[in-house]
CSV table of C-alpha atoms in Angstrom, one decimal:
chain,number,residue,atom,x,y,z
U,1,MET,CA,89.4,126.9,43.4
U,2,ASN,CA,90.2,124.0,40.7
U,3,ALA,CA,92.1,121.9,43.2
U,4,LEU,CA,89.0,122.0,45.9
U,5,ASP,CA,87.6,118.5,46.8
U,6,THR,CA,85.4,120.0,50.1
U,7,LEU,CA,83.9,122.9,50.6
U,8,VAL,CA,82.8,123.7,54.2
U,9,LEU,CA,80.3,126.3,55.8
U,10,ASP,CA,80.6,126.9,59.1
U,11,GLU,CA,78.1,128.9,61.4
U,12,ALA,CA,75.6,127.9,58.4
U,13,ASP,CA,72.2,129.2,59.6
U,14,ARG,CA,73.8,132.5,61.2
U,15,MET,CA,76.2,133.2,57.9
U,16,LEU,CA,72.9,132.8,55.5
U,17,ASP,CA,71.0,135.2,58.0
U,18,MET,CA,73.3,137.5,57.5
U,19,GLY,CA,73.7,138.3,54.1
U,20,PHE,CA,75.5,136.3,52.6
U,21,VAL,CA,73.4,133.8,50.8
U,22,HIS,CA,74.2,135.7,47.6
U,23,ASP,CA,78.3,135.5,48.6
U,24,VAL,CA,77.6,131.3,49.0
U,25,LYS,CA,75.8,131.3,45.7
U,26,LYS,CA,78.6,132.6,43.9
U,27,ILE,CA,81.3,130.4,45.4
U,28,LEU,CA,79.2,128.0,44.5
U,29,THR,CA,80.0,128.9,40.8
U,30,LYS,CA,83.5,129.2,41.3
U,31,VAL,CA,84.6,125.6,42.8
U,32,PRO,CA,84.1,122.1,40.8
U,33,ALA,CA,81.1,120.5,40.9
U,34,ASP,CA,82.4,117.1,41.7
U,35,ARG,CA,83.3,117.7,45.4
U,36,GLN,CA,82.0,117.4,48.9
U,37,THR,CA,80.1,120.3,50.8
U,38,LEU,CA,79.6,120.4,54.8
U,39,PHE,CA,77.0,122.6,56.4
U,40,PHE,CA,78.3,123.0,60.3
U,41,SER,CA,75.5,124.6,62.5
U,42,ALA,CA,73.9,124.5,66.2
U,43,THR,CA,71.0,125.3,64.6
U,44,MET,CA,69.5,124.5,61.3
U,45,PRO,CA,66.3,126.1,60.6
U,46,ALA,CA,63.6,125.0,57.8
U,47,SER,CA,64.4,127.9,55.6
U,48,ILE,CA,68.2,127.2,56.0
U,49,ARG,CA,67.7,123.1,55.1
U,50,LYS,CA,65.4,124.1,51.9
U,51,PHE,CA,68.6,125.9,50.9
U,52,ALA,CA,70.8,123.9,51.5
U,53,ALA,CA,68.5,121.4,49.6
U,54,THR,CA,69.3,123.7,46.6
U,55,ILE,CA,72.9,123.0,46.7
U,56,LEU,CA,73.6,119.7,47.8
U,57,THR,CA,72.6,116.0,46.0
U,58,ASN,CA,71.4,113.3,48.4
U,59,PRO,CA,72.7,115.1,51.1
U,60,ALA,CA,73.5,113.2,54.8
U,61,TYR,CA,72.3,114.7,57.9
U,62,VAL,CA,74.0,114.4,60.9
U,63,GLU,CA,73.0,115.5,64.4
U,64,VAL,CA,73.7,115.0,67.9
U,65,THR,CA,71.7,115.9,70.9
U,66,PRO,CA,70.9,119.6,71.3
U,67,VAL,CA,72.3,121.9,73.2
U,68,SER,CA,69.5,122.1,76.3
U,69,SER,CA,71.8,122.7,79.7
U,70,THR,CA,72.5,126.2,80.8
U,71,ALA,CA,75.1,127.0,83.3
U,72,GLU,CA,75.2,126.9,87.1
U,73,THR,CA,76.4,130.1,87.3
U,74,VAL,CA,74.1,132.0,85.3
U,75,LYS,CA,71.0,133.2,87.8
U,76,GLN,CA,67.9,133.4,85.3
U,77,SER,CA,64.9,135.5,85.7
U,78,VAL,CA,62.1,136.7,83.7
U,79,TYR,CA,59.4,139.9,83.9
U,80,PHE,CA,55.9,139.1,81.9
U,81,VAL,CA,55.2,142.4,80.7
U,82,GLU,CA,53.2,143.9,78.1
U,83,LYS,CA,54.9,144.7,74.1
U,84,LYS,CA,54.7,147.8,75.1
U,85,GLU,CA,56.0,148.4,78.6
U,86,LYS,CA,59.0,146.3,77.6
U,87,THR,CA,61.3,149.6,76.5
U,88,SER,CA,60.8,151.5,80.0
U,89,LEU,CA,61.8,148.1,82.2
U,90,LEU,CA,64.9,147.8,79.5
U,91,VAL,CA,65.7,152.2,80.9
U,92,SER,CA,64.9,151.1,84.2
U,93,LEU,CA,67.1,147.9,84.7
U,94,LEU,CA,69.6,149.8,82.6
U,95,GLN,CA,70.0,153.0,84.9
U,96,SER,CA,69.9,151.0,87.6
U,97,LYS,CA,73.0,149.7,86.8
U,98,LYS,CA,75.1,152.2,85.0
U,99,GLU,CA,78.8,150.4,85.2
U,100,ASP,CA,78.0,146.9,84.2
U,101,ARG,CA,78.5,145.9,81.0
U,102,THR,CA,74.7,144.6,79.2
U,103,LEU,CA,74.2,142.8,76.5
U,104,VAL,CA,70.6,142.6,74.7
U,105,PHE,CA,69.3,140.6,72.6
U,106,THR,CA,66.5,141.4,70.3
U,107,ARG,CA,64.5,139.2,67.5
U,108,THR,CA,65.1,141.3,64.6
U,109,LYS,CA,67.4,143.6,62.7
U,110,HIS,CA,65.2,147.1,62.6
U,111,GLY,CA,64.0,145.9,66.3
U,112,ALA,CA,67.7,146.4,67.7
U,113,ASP,CA,68.5,149.6,65.5
U,114,LYS,CA,64.8,151.0,66.9
U,115,LEU,CA,65.7,149.8,70.1
U,116,VAL,CA,69.1,151.7,70.0
U,117,LYS,CA,67.1,155.0,69.1
U,118,GLN,CA,64.4,154.4,71.9
U,119,LEU,CA,67.8,153.8,74.7
U,120,GLY,CA,69.7,157.2,73.0
U,121,LYS,CA,66.3,159.8,73.9
U,122,SER,CA,66.6,158.3,77.5
U,123,GLY,CA,70.4,159.3,77.9
U,124,ILE,CA,71.8,155.8,77.4
U,125,HIS,CA,74.5,154.7,74.5
U,126,SER,CA,74.6,151.8,73.3
U,127,ALA,CA,75.4,150.4,69.6
U,128,ALA,CA,73.7,147.5,66.9
U,129,ILE,CA,75.5,144.8,66.0
U,130,HIS,CA,73.6,142.4,63.5
U,131,GLY,CA,73.3,141.1,59.7
U,132,ASN,CA,73.1,144.8,58.4
U,133,LYS,CA,75.9,146.6,59.4
U,134,SER,CA,79.7,146.2,57.8
U,135,GLN,CA,82.0,144.2,59.0
U,136,ASN,CA,83.9,147.4,60.1
U,137,ALA,CA,80.8,148.7,61.8
U,138,ARG,CA,80.0,145.6,63.7
U,139,GLN,CA,84.2,144.9,64.8
U,140,ARG,CA,84.1,148.7,66.4
U,141,ALA,CA,80.4,148.6,68.1
U,142,LEU,CA,82.2,145.0,69.5
U,143,GLU,CA,85.3,146.7,70.6
U,144,ASP,CA,83.6,149.8,71.8
U,145,PHE,CA,81.5,147.3,74.4
U,146,LYS,CA,84.6,144.9,75.5
U,147,THR,CA,86.6,148.3,76.0
U,148,SER,CA,83.6,149.8,77.9
U,149,ARG,CA,83.6,152.8,75.9
U,150,ILE,CA,79.5,151.7,75.7
U,151,SER,CA,78.2,149.8,78.3
U,152,VAL,CA,74.8,148.5,76.3
U,153,LEU,CA,75.2,146.0,73.1
U,154,ILE,CA,72.2,145.3,71.5
U,155,ALA,CA,72.2,142.5,69.0
U,156,THR,CA,70.1,139.7,67.3
U,157,ASP,CA,71.2,136.3,66.9
U,158,ILE,CA,74.3,136.7,64.7
U,159,ALA,CA,75.9,137.2,68.3
U,160,ALA,CA,74.5,134.6,70.1
U,161,ARG,CA,77.3,132.2,69.3
U,162,GLY,CA,79.9,135.0,67.8
U,163,ILE,CA,80.8,137.4,70.9
U,164,ASP,CA,83.2,136.2,73.9
U,165,ILE,CA,84.1,138.9,75.9
U,166,GLU,CA,85.2,137.9,79.0
U,167,GLU,CA,83.5,138.9,82.4
U,168,LEU,CA,80.3,139.9,81.0
U,169,PRO,CA,78.1,140.4,83.9
U,170,TYR,CA,74.4,140.8,82.1
U,171,VAL,CA,72.6,139.4,79.2
U,172,ILE,CA,69.1,140.8,78.4
U,173,ASN,CA,66.5,138.9,76.6
U,174,TYR,CA,64.9,141.9,75.4
U,175,GLU,CA,62.4,139.4,72.8
U,176,LEU,CA,62.5,135.2,73.6
U,177,PRO,CA,63.8,133.8,70.8
U,178,ASN,CA,61.4,131.1,68.8
U,179,VAL,CA,64.1,128.6,69.4
U,180,PRO,CA,64.3,127.3,72.7
U,181,GLU,CA,68.1,126.5,72.1
U,182,THR,CA,68.6,129.7,70.6
U,183,TYR,CA,67.8,131.0,74.2
U,184,VAL,CA,70.9,128.7,75.8
U,185,HIS,CA,72.9,130.5,73.3
U,186,ARG,CA,72.2,133.9,74.4
U,187,ILE,CA,72.7,133.5,78.2
U,188,GLY,CA,76.0,131.4,77.4
U,189,ARG,CA,77.6,134.9,76.9
U,190,THR,CA,77.1,135.3,80.5
U,191,GLY,CA,78.9,133.3,83.4
U,192,ARG,CA,81.8,131.8,81.9
U,193,ALA,CA,84.5,130.2,82.8
U,194,GLY,CA,83.0,129.8,86.6
U,195,ALA,CA,82.1,134.1,87.1
U,196,GLN,CA,78.7,134.6,87.7
U,197,GLY,CA,76.2,136.1,85.6
U,198,ILE,CA,73.0,137.0,85.1
U,199,ALA,CA,70.0,136.3,82.3
U,200,VAL,CA,67.2,138.8,82.2
U,201,SER,CA,64.3,137.9,80.1
U,202,PHE,CA,61.3,139.6,78.5
U,203,CYS,CA,58.0,137.8,77.8
U,204,ASP,CA,54.8,139.2,76.3
U,205,GLN,CA,51.9,137.3,76.1
U,206,GLU,CA,52.6,136.7,72.7
U,207,GLU,CA,55.7,134.7,73.2
U,208,MET,CA,54.4,132.7,76.3
U,209,THR,CA,54.6,129.7,73.9
U,210,ASP,CA,58.3,130.3,73.6
U,211,PHE,CA,58.7,131.2,77.3
U,212,LYS,CA,57.4,127.5,78.0
U,213,ASN,CA,59.7,125.8,75.4
U,214,ILE,CA,62.4,127.4,77.0
U,215,GLN,CA,60.9,126.0,80.3
U,216,LYS,CA,61.1,122.6,79.1
U,217,LEU,CA,64.0,122.6,77.0
U,218,THR,CA,66.2,123.4,79.6
U,219,GLY,CA,64.5,121.7,82.2
U,220,VAL,CA,65.0,124.8,84.5
U,221,LYS,CA,62.2,126.6,86.9
U,222,ILE,CA,63.1,130.0,86.1
U,223,GLU,CA,62.6,133.3,88.6
U,224,VAL,CA,59.4,134.8,88.0
U,225,LEU,CA,60.3,139.2,88.9
U,226,SER,CA,58.2,141.7,89.8
U,227,GLN,CA,58.5,145.1,88.3
U,228,THR,CA,57.7,146.6,91.5
U,229,ASN,CA,61.3,145.6,92.6
U,230,VAL,CA,62.9,147.9,89.7
């Protein structure tokens, strides 16, 4: 690595969130101090900026207009629901369309694993994909989902920009992201290449501010659905 002069970290925020911070630090000890280091990411939370400041020297920030538009091919809707009722609502929705692959987003790794167990108790087989899973486990879950061996994949935002699945009909935000741009990336997994897609969000009282920020960013009035129609 002595000849290296440029170090590039792509999807820096998600890579670090996945637990690779120590790996990055180890790499930095092996590369020349006299180098150019570049971070690329669609989002750059404050925690990642703080970490970047510890390994960069007088860094220059280059920012473009953040992603704010959602595809017109994606039908967006929301259920206003109590937090304790989210799982039963999800089960009802999944049972009504058993044959369709559905990507479900949670905020946390623990929440994803917990949801897999809860769905299993209702007879819905699913798998979780997040940063605490091994690379082999993530690849196996993704392959099972792509080939429809499982119809439900539970993911944290590690997957929001990294999953490319043809003809994915449904995305469900079990929990809304607190970064509105992340919402755009999440629902962008469906409605691709001109295909129609459906993005459904669950919003509890604590997430109302997040929901309002999403609508403000996208400029889209999201249809409100009633649980009585499930």
